[in-house]
Amino acid sequence: MSRWEELTGGTSGEDYAARFTALAGSGKDMHGEARLCATLVPAGARVLDAGCGTGRVMIRLAELGYDCVGIDLDASMLAVARRQAPELPWIQADLATYDPAELQVDANVDLVVAAGNIFPLLAAGTEAAVISRLAATLRPGGLMVAGFGLDEAHLPVPPAITLPEYDAYCAAAGLTFVDRFATWDAHPYEGGGYAVSVHRVHRG
């Protein structure tokens, strides 16, 4: 069972969506992730939203002209996503065993985005496998961008993965470090409890 399932019981989709709707209604900018993705790959690029949840990031990317597919294990989150954007491809799957061919998904993507503390909320011990499977979906030169909390102030669960561990898993999966930010607005990372990391697949 993933840390997310332990935390929510897999039934939090409506509550999660309501929280972000309220934040948007208060005037908070909700599209930093999509904006950063748009600086990494051009419109029309194929994007895999890994741990897409209720679809907030992917729906915005689709509006900006990206060819997107979203994957999540939580049926309650995907139900919200499908209701909000029924025309987009939402797939229920475990990232630790994700097999694009089995699910009849095009594996040749330009960008994998993992927003929303995906890696700290995975099942313990699956982090390397998930990174390897996501890296395998990238075309040569493709990018993976992931933002997640590193301390208790930025996570709903105890910290589970450090940046050195994440970088090592990425290196083992054939990804090289490109850049790291403190926020999805691309502020420089100078330490702190949240980081957005960009890695590129280096196989040719």
PDB file of C-alpha atoms in Angstrom, residues 14-186:
ATOM      1  CA  GLU A  14     -13.694  15.222  -3.894  1.00  0.00           C
ATOM      2  CA  ASP A  15     -12.083  16.772  -0.794  1.00  0.00           C
ATOM      3  CA  TYR A  16      -8.813  17.305  -2.647  1.00  0.00           C
ATOM      4  CA  ALA A  17     -10.569  18.984  -5.564  1.00  0.00           C
ATOM      5  CA  ALA A  18     -12.607  21.185  -3.227  1.00  0.00           C
ATOM      6  CA  ARG A  19      -9.452  22.379  -1.470  1.00  0.00           C
ATOM      7  CA  PHE A  20      -7.877  23.501  -4.729  1.00  0.00           C
ATOM      8  CA  THR A  21     -11.117  25.078  -5.928  1.00  0.00           C
ATOM      9  CA  ALA A  22     -11.166  27.131  -2.731  1.00  0.00           C
ATOM     10  CA  LEU A  23      -7.529  28.153  -3.216  1.00  0.00           C
ATOM     11  CA  ALA A  24      -8.239  29.242  -6.772  1.00  0.00           C
ATOM     12  CA  GLY A  25     -11.280  31.184  -5.583  1.00  0.00           C
ATOM     13  CA  SER A  26      -9.121  33.038  -3.096  1.00  0.00           C
ATOM     14  CA  GLY A  27      -6.991  34.338  -5.948  1.00  0.00           C
ATOM     15  CA  LYS A  28      -4.069  31.947  -5.543  1.00  0.00           C
ATOM     16  CA  ASP A  29      -2.251  31.122  -8.778  1.00  0.00           C
ATOM     17  CA  MET A  30      -2.873  27.429  -9.491  1.00  0.00           C
ATOM     18  CA  HIS A  31      -0.868  26.990 -12.676  1.00  0.00           C
ATOM     19  CA  GLY A  32       2.791  27.249 -11.705  1.00  0.00           C
ATOM     20  CA  GLU A  33       3.466  23.612 -12.587  1.00  0.00           C
ATOM     21  CA  ALA A  34       2.017  23.945 -16.084  1.00  0.00           C
ATOM     22  CA  ARG A  35       3.881  27.210 -16.643  1.00  0.00           C
ATOM     23  CA  LEU A  36       7.204  25.613 -15.773  1.00  0.00           C
ATOM     24  CA  CYS A  37       6.454  22.628 -18.005  1.00  0.00           C
ATOM     25  CA  ALA A  38       5.741  25.056 -20.839  1.00  0.00           C
ATOM     26  CA  THR A  39       9.255  26.479 -20.490  1.00  0.00           C
ATOM     27  CA  LEU A  40      10.765  22.997 -20.780  1.00  0.00           C
ATOM     28  CA  VAL A  41       9.011  21.648 -23.886  1.00  0.00           C
ATOM     29  CA  PRO A  42       7.090  23.410 -26.682  1.00  0.00           C
ATOM     30  CA  ALA A  43       3.333  23.277 -27.174  1.00  0.00           C
ATOM     31  CA  GLY A  44       2.345  20.099 -28.963  1.00  0.00           C
ATOM     32  CA  ALA A  45       4.835  18.013 -26.997  1.00  0.00           C
ATOM     33  CA  ARG A  46       3.643  14.737 -25.488  1.00  0.00           C
ATOM     34  CA  VAL A  47       3.396  14.893 -21.693  1.00  0.00           C
ATOM     35  CA  LEU A  48       2.855  12.136 -19.141  1.00  0.00           C
ATOM     36  CA  ASP A  49       1.350  13.421 -15.894  1.00  0.00           C
ATOM     37  CA  ALA A  50       2.515  10.821 -13.383  1.00  0.00           C
ATOM     38  CA  GLY A  51       0.260  10.831 -10.339  1.00  0.00           C
ATOM     39  CA  CYS A  52      -2.153  13.183 -12.083  1.00  0.00           C
ATOM     40  CA  GLY A  53      -4.686  13.183  -9.237  1.00  0.00           C
ATOM     41  CA  THR A  54      -7.762  15.257 -10.058  1.00  0.00           C
ATOM     42  CA  GLY A  55      -6.103  16.534 -13.234  1.00  0.00           C
ATOM     43  CA  ARG A  56      -5.424  20.149 -12.303  1.00  0.00           C
ATOM     44  CA  VAL A  57      -1.981  20.273 -13.964  1.00  0.00           C
ATOM     45  CA  MET A  58      -2.794  18.138 -16.982  1.00  0.00           C
ATOM     46  CA  ILE A  59      -6.015  19.950 -17.830  1.00  0.00           C
ATOM     47  CA  ARG A  60      -4.108  23.228 -17.920  1.00  0.00           C
ATOM     48  CA  LEU A  61      -1.366  21.704 -20.087  1.00  0.00           C
ATOM     49  CA  ALA A  62      -3.995  20.403 -22.502  1.00  0.00           C
ATOM     50  CA  GLU A  63      -5.481  23.900 -22.673  1.00  0.00           C
ATOM     51  CA  LEU A  64      -2.004  25.172 -23.599  1.00  0.00           C
ATOM     52  CA  GLY A  65      -1.814  22.737 -26.507  1.00  0.00           C
ATOM     53  CA  TYR A  66       0.058  19.764 -25.049  1.00  0.00           C
ATOM     54  CA  ASP A  67      -0.715  16.145 -25.921  1.00  0.00           C
ATOM     55  CA  CYS A  68      -1.269  14.686 -22.448  1.00  0.00           C
ATOM     56  CA  VAL A  69      -1.993  11.421 -20.711  1.00  0.00           C
ATOM     57  CA  GLY A  70      -2.601  11.159 -16.978  1.00  0.00           C
ATOM     58  CA  ILE A  71      -1.939   8.185 -14.711  1.00  0.00           C
ATOM     59  CA  ASP A  72      -2.975   7.709 -11.100  1.00  0.00           C
ATOM     60  CA  LEU A  73      -3.799   4.817  -8.805  1.00  0.00           C
ATOM     61  CA  ASP A  74      -6.517   6.621  -6.839  1.00  0.00           C
ATOM     62  CA  ALA A  75      -9.927   5.991  -8.434  1.00  0.00           C
ATOM     63  CA  SER A  76     -11.554   8.803  -6.443  1.00  0.00           C
ATOM     64  CA  MET A  77      -9.079  11.336  -7.825  1.00  0.00           C
ATOM     65  CA  LEU A  78      -9.471  10.059 -11.376  1.00  0.00           C
ATOM     66  CA  ALA A  79     -13.260  10.263 -11.082  1.00  0.00           C
ATOM     67  CA  VAL A  80     -12.921  14.013 -10.523  1.00  0.00           C
ATOM     68  CA  ALA A  81     -10.464  14.343 -13.421  1.00  0.00           C
ATOM     69  CA  ARG A  82     -12.755  12.447 -15.794  1.00  0.00           C
ATOM     70  CA  ARG A  83     -15.717  14.566 -14.793  1.00  0.00           C
ATOM     71  CA  GLN A  84     -13.778  17.790 -15.373  1.00  0.00           C
ATOM     72  CA  ALA A  85     -12.189  16.750 -18.683  1.00  0.00           C
ATOM     73  CA  PRO A  86     -13.845  13.603 -20.076  1.00  0.00           C
ATOM     74  CA  GLU A  87     -12.152  14.129 -23.426  1.00  0.00           C
ATOM     75  CA  LEU A  88      -8.659  13.566 -21.993  1.00  0.00           C
ATOM     76  CA  PRO A  89      -7.024  10.149 -21.400  1.00  0.00           C
ATOM     77  CA  TRP A  90      -7.031   9.257 -17.694  1.00  0.00           C
ATOM     78  CA  ILE A  91      -5.565   5.864 -16.792  1.00  0.00           C
ATOM     79  CA  GLN A  92      -5.751   4.045 -13.487  1.00  0.00           C
ATOM     80  CA  ALA A  93      -2.426   2.316 -12.901  1.00  0.00           C
ATOM     81  CA  ASP A  94       0.273   1.817 -10.292  1.00  0.00           C
ATOM     82  CA  LEU A  95       3.383   3.777 -11.245  1.00  0.00           C
ATOM     83  CA  ALA A  96       5.561   1.026  -9.737  1.00  0.00           C
ATOM     84  CA  THR A  97       4.282  -1.491 -12.310  1.00  0.00           C
ATOM     85  CA  TYR A  98       3.332   0.912 -15.109  1.00  0.00           C
ATOM     86  CA  ASP A  99       3.645  -0.749 -18.515  1.00  0.00           C
ATOM     87  CA  PRO A 100       2.610   1.513 -21.415  1.00  0.00           C
ATOM     88  CA  ALA A 101       2.409  -1.382 -23.876  1.00  0.00           C
ATOM     89  CA  GLU A 102       0.064  -3.339 -21.612  1.00  0.00           C
ATOM     90  CA  LEU A 103      -2.179  -0.279 -21.262  1.00  0.00           C
ATOM     91  CA  GLN A 104      -1.883   0.596 -24.968  1.00  0.00           C
ATOM     92  CA  VAL A 105      -0.314   3.978 -24.210  1.00  0.00           C
ATOM     93  CA  ASP A 106       2.281   5.651 -26.435  1.00  0.00           C
ATOM     94  CA  ALA A 107       5.478   5.400 -24.387  1.00  0.00           C
ATOM     95  CA  ASN A 108       7.490   7.917 -26.399  1.00  0.00           C
ATOM     96  CA  VAL A 109       6.901  11.094 -24.372  1.00  0.00           C
ATOM     97  CA  ASP A 110       8.776  14.383 -24.315  1.00  0.00           C
ATOM     98  CA  LEU A 111       8.125  15.246 -20.675  1.00  0.00           C
ATOM     99  CA  VAL A 112       7.128  13.421 -17.515  1.00  0.00           C
ATOM    100  CA  VAL A 113       5.741  15.712 -14.825  1.00  0.00           C
ATOM    101  CA  ALA A 114       5.311  14.501 -11.246  1.00  0.00           C
ATOM    102  CA  ALA A 115       3.737  17.238  -9.156  1.00  0.00           C
ATOM    103  CA  GLY A 116       2.026  17.005  -5.786  1.00  0.00           C
ATOM    104  CA  ASN A 117       4.529  15.066  -3.654  1.00  0.00           C
ATOM    105  CA  ILE A 118       4.312  11.941  -5.804  1.00  0.00           C
ATOM    106  CA  PHE A 119       7.625  10.421  -4.730  1.00  0.00           C
ATOM    107  CA  PRO A 120       7.293  10.880  -0.955  1.00  0.00           C
ATOM    108  CA  LEU A 121       3.802   9.330  -1.134  1.00  0.00           C
ATOM    109  CA  LEU A 122       4.779   6.155  -2.997  1.00  0.00           C
ATOM    110  CA  ALA A 123       4.822   2.775  -1.314  1.00  0.00           C
ATOM    111  CA  ALA A 124       8.068   2.457   0.627  1.00  0.00           C
ATOM    112  CA  GLY A 125      10.802   0.850  -1.431  1.00  0.00           C
ATOM    113  CA  THR A 126       9.217   1.485  -4.841  1.00  0.00           C
ATOM    114  CA  GLU A 127      10.832   4.861  -5.538  1.00  0.00           C
ATOM    115  CA  ALA A 128      13.653   3.503  -7.726  1.00  0.00           C
ATOM    116  CA  ALA A 129      11.275   1.275  -9.699  1.00  0.00           C
ATOM    117  CA  VAL A 130       8.873   4.153 -10.355  1.00  0.00           C
ATOM    118  CA  ILE A 131      11.658   6.444 -11.546  1.00  0.00           C
ATOM    119  CA  SER A 132      13.006   3.695 -13.791  1.00  0.00           C
ATOM    120  CA  ARG A 133       9.603   3.046 -15.351  1.00  0.00           C
ATOM    121  CA  LEU A 134       8.936   6.739 -15.910  1.00  0.00           C
ATOM    122  CA  ALA A 135      12.395   7.273 -17.420  1.00  0.00           C
ATOM    123  CA  ALA A 136      11.770   4.379 -19.798  1.00  0.00           C
ATOM    124  CA  THR A 137       8.770   6.226 -21.275  1.00  0.00           C
ATOM    125  CA  LEU A 138      10.892   9.212 -22.338  1.00  0.00           C
ATOM    126  CA  ARG A 139      12.191   9.693 -25.844  1.00  0.00           C
ATOM    127  CA  PRO A 140      15.954  10.397 -26.166  1.00  0.00           C
ATOM    128  CA  GLY A 141      16.519  13.865 -24.757  1.00  0.00           C
ATOM    129  CA  GLY A 142      13.176  13.845 -22.933  1.00  0.00           C
ATOM    130  CA  LEU A 143      12.788  15.469 -19.534  1.00  0.00           C
ATOM    131  CA  MET A 144      11.379  14.533 -16.160  1.00  0.00           C
ATOM    132  CA  VAL A 145      10.351  17.286 -13.740  1.00  0.00           C
ATOM    133  CA  ALA A 146       9.294  16.442 -10.200  1.00  0.00           C
ATOM    134  CA  GLY A 147       8.426  18.660  -7.255  1.00  0.00           C
ATOM    135  CA  PHE A 148       8.135  17.310  -3.742  1.00  0.00           C
ATOM    136  CA  GLY A 149       8.568  18.166  -0.100  1.00  0.00           C
ATOM    137  CA  LEU A 150      11.662  17.232   1.855  1.00  0.00           C
ATOM    138  CA  ASP A 151      10.599  17.959   5.424  1.00  0.00           C
ATOM    139  CA  GLU A 152       7.537  17.646   7.640  1.00  0.00           C
ATOM    140  CA  ALA A 153       6.517  21.242   6.996  1.00  0.00           C
ATOM    141  CA  HIS A 154       6.021  20.433   3.312  1.00  0.00           C
ATOM    142  CA  LEU A 155       4.596  16.914   3.574  1.00  0.00           C
ATOM    143  CA  PRO A 156       1.493  15.227   5.008  1.00  0.00           C
ATOM    144  CA  VAL A 157       3.650  12.199   5.922  1.00  0.00           C
ATOM    145  CA  PRO A 158       7.160  11.819   7.400  1.00  0.00           C
ATOM    146  CA  PRO A 159       9.902  12.629   4.841  1.00  0.00           C
ATOM    147  CA  ALA A 160      10.645   9.575   2.742  1.00  0.00           C
ATOM    148  CA  ILE A 161      13.142  10.540   0.061  1.00  0.00           C
ATOM    149  CA  THR A 162      16.096  12.948   0.044  1.00  0.00           C
ATOM    150  CA  LEU A 163      17.431  14.847  -2.945  1.00  0.00           C
ATOM    151  CA  PRO A 164      20.670  12.784  -3.049  1.00  0.00           C
ATOM    152  CA  GLU A 165      18.573   9.607  -3.055  1.00  0.00           C
ATOM    153  CA  TYR A 166      16.314  10.965  -5.787  1.00  0.00           C
ATOM    154  CA  ASP A 167      19.289  12.007  -7.916  1.00  0.00           C
ATOM    155  CA  ALA A 168      20.872   8.584  -7.443  1.00  0.00           C
ATOM    156  CA  TYR A 169      17.668   6.818  -8.515  1.00  0.00           C
ATOM    157  CA  CYS A 170      17.496   9.096 -11.551  1.00  0.00           C
ATOM    158  CA  ALA A 171      21.122   8.384 -12.468  1.00  0.00           C
ATOM    159  CA  ALA A 172      20.496   4.644 -12.198  1.00  0.00           C
ATOM    160  CA  ALA A 173      17.530   5.063 -14.546  1.00  0.00           C
ATOM    161  CA  GLY A 174      19.625   6.817 -17.190  1.00  0.00           C
ATOM    162  CA  LEU A 175      18.709  10.399 -16.277  1.00  0.00           C
ATOM    163  CA  THR A 176      21.156  13.265 -15.854  1.00  0.00           C
ATOM    164  CA  PHE A 177      20.611  16.287 -13.643  1.00  0.00           C
ATOM    165  CA  VAL A 178      19.637  19.497 -15.459  1.00  0.00           C
ATOM    166  CA  ASP A 179      18.380  22.002 -12.877  1.00  0.00           C
ATOM    167  CA  ARG A 180      16.693  22.407  -9.507  1.00  0.00           C
ATOM    168  CA  PHE A 181      14.308  25.090  -8.251  1.00  0.00           C
ATOM    169  CA  ALA A 182      12.780  25.997  -4.909  1.00  0.00           C
ATOM    170  CA  THR A 183       9.315  26.470  -6.431  1.00  0.00           C
ATOM    171  CA  TRP A 184       7.388  25.766  -9.618  1.00  0.00           C
ATOM    172  CA  ASP A 185       7.942  29.455 -10.398  1.00  0.00           C
ATOM    173  CA  ALA A 186      11.603  28.541 -10.954  1.00  0.00           C
TER     174      ALA A 186
END
